[in-house]
Tab-separated table of C-alpha atoms in Angstrom:
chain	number	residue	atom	x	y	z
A	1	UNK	CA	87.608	124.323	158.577
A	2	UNK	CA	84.233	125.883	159.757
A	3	UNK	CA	81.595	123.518	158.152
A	4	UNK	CA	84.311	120.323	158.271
A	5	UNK	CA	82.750	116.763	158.047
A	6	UNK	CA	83.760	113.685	157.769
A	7	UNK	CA	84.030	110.985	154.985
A	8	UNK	CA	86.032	108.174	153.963
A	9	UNK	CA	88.313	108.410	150.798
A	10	UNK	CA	85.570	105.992	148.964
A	11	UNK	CA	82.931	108.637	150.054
A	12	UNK	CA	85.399	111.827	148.476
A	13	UNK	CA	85.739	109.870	145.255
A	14	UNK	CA	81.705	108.987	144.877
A	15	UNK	CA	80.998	112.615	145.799
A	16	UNK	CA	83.890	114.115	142.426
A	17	UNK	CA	82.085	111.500	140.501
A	18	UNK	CA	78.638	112.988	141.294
A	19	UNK	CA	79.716	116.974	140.910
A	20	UNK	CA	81.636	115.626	137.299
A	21	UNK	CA	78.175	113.996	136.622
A	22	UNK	CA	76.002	117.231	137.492
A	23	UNK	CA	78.905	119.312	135.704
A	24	UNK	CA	79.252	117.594	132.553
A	25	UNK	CA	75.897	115.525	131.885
A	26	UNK	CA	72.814	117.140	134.552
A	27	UNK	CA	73.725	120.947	133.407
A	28	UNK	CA	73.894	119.905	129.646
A	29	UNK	CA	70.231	118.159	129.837
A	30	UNK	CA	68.868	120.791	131.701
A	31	UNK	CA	70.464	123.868	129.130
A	32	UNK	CA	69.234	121.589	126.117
A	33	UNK	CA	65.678	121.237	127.942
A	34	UNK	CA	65.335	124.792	128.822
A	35	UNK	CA	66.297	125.370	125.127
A	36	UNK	CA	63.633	123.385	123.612
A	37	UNK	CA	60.970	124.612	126.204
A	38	UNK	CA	61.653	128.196	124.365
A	39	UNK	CA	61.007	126.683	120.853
A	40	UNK	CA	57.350	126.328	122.421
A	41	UNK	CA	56.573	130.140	122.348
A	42	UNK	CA	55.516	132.480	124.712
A	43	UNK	CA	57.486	131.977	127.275
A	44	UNK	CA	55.182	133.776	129.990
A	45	UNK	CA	52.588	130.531	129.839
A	46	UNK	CA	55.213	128.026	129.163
A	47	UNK	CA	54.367	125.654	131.888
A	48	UNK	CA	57.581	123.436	130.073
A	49	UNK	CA	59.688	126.216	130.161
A	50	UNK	CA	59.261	126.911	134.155
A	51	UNK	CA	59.829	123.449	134.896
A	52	UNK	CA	63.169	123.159	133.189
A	53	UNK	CA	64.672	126.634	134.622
A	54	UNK	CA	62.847	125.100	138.124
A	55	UNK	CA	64.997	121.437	137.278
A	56	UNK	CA	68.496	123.767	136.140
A	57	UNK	CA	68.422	125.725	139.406
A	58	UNK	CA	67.899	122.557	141.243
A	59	UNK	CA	71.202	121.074	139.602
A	60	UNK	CA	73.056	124.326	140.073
A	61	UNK	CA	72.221	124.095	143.990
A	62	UNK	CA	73.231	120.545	143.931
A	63	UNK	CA	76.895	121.607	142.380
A	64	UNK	CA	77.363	124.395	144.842
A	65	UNK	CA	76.535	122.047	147.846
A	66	UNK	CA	78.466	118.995	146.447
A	67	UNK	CA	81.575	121.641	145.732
A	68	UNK	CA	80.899	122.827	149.036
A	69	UNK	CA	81.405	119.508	150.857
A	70	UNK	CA	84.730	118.351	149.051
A	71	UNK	CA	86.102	121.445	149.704
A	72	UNK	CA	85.221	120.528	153.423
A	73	UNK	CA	85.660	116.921	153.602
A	74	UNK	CA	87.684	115.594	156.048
A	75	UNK	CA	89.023	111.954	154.776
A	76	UNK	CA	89.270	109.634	157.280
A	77	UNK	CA	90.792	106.859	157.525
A	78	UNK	CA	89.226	102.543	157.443
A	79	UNK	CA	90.109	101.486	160.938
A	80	UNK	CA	90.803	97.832	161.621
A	81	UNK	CA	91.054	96.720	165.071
A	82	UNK	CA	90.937	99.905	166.952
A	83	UNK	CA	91.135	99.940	171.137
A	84	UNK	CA	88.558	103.005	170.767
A	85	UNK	CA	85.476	103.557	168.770
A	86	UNK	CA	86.415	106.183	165.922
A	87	UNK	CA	85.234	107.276	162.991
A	88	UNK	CA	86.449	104.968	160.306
A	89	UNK	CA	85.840	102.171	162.638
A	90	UNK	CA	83.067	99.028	162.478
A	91	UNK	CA	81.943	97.781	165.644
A	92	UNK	CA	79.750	95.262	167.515
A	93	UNK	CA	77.780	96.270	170.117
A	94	UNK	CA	75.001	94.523	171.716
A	95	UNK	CA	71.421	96.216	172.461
A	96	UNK	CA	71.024	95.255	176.245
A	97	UNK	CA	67.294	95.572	176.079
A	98	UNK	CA	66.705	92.959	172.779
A	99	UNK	CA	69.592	90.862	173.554
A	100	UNK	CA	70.415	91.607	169.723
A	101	UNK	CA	73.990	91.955	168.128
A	102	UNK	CA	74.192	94.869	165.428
A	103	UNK	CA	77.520	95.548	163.432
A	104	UNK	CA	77.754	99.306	162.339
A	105	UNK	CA	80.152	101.233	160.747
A	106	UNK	CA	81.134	105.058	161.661
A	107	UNK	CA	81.128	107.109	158.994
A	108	UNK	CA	80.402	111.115	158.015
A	109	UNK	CA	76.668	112.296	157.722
A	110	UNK	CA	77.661	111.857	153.688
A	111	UNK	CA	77.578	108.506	153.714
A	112	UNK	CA	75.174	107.330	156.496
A	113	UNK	CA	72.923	104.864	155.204
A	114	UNK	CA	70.640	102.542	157.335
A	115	UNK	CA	70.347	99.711	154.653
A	116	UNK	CA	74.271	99.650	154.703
A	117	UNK	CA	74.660	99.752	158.882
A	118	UNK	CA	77.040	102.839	157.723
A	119	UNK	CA	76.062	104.859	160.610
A	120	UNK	CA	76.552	108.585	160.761
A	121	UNK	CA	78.960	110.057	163.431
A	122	UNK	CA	76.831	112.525	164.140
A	123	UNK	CA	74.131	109.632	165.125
A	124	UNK	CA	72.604	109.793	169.148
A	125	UNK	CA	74.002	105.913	168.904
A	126	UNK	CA	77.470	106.782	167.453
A	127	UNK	CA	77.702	110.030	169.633
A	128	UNK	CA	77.300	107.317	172.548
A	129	UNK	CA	79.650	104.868	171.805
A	130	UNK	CA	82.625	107.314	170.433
A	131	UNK	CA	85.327	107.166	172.442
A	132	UNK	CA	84.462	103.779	174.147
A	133	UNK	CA	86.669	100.319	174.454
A	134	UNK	CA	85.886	97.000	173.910
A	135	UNK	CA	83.576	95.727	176.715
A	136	UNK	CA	82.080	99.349	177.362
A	137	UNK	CA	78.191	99.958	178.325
A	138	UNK	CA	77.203	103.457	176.863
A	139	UNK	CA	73.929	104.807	177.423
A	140	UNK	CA	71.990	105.879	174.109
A	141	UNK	CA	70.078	109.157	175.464
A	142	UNK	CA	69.153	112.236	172.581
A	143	UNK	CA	66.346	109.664	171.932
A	144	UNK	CA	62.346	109.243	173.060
A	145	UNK	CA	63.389	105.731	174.343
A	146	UNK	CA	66.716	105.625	176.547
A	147	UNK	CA	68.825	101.935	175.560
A	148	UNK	CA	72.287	100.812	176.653
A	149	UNK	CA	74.465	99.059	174.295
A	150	UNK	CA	77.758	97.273	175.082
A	151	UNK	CA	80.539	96.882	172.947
A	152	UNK	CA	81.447	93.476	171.588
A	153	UNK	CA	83.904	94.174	168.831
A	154	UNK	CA	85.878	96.987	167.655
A	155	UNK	CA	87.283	96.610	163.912
């Protein structure tokens, strides 16, 4: 697949909840909006009006992209206890300069969120540590600041 990325079957399912959502619920809001906004009159100085065609193109660009990335979602699979760092996997590592354990989990770019430690694959810290065993040092570098991290725990 040319624009392949990766996700976890969790991810898949949120993301055919979201296009059923924008399908069935966002379109129909945004066609009943754009239909009231022409009960206003002329249509030229409809400030209403622009807004809601503005809001349903929005939602149509939101389908195409979210129908865009199942049809290129590549499911991966919930490591536990890997001897490598994959994608799927949660690991320990330790930041060598703070003396500070972080637990992270490798996901696609989809899901990467900070307040979950789901980190994306595509990260400079995940590029880093891909790859690596148990016990590794990798060397964090497409950043302003250089770090090392060592790997504690791969699950």
């Amino acid at each position: 697949m040319a624009n392949e990325f990766y996700i976890t079957q969790k991810g898949l399912d949120e993301l055919k909840e979201k296009l059923n959502e924008l399908k069935t619920v966002k379109r129909l809001e945004a066609s009943e909006r754009i239909k009231q906004a022409r009960e206003y009159g002329d249509l030229s100085e409809n400030a209403e009006y622009d807004a809601a065609k503005d809001e349903q193109a929005m939602i149509e660009a939101e389908i195409k992209k979210t129908e865009m990335e199942i049809e290129n979602a590549v499911v991966i699979e919930e490591v536990q206890g890997g001897k490598a760092v994959t994608i799927g996997c949660t690991v320990t590592i330790l930041d060598m300069a703070y003396n500070e354990e972080e637990e992270w989990t490798i996901v696609g770019t989809s899901e990467a969120s900070f307040s979950e430690h789901k980190l994306s694959n595509e990260s400079p810290l995940a590029r880093a540590i891909l790859g690596k065993k148990k016990g590794a040092v990798a060397e964090v570098t497409d950043v302003a600041e250089p770090y090392k991290v060592k790997i504690i725990e791969i699950k």
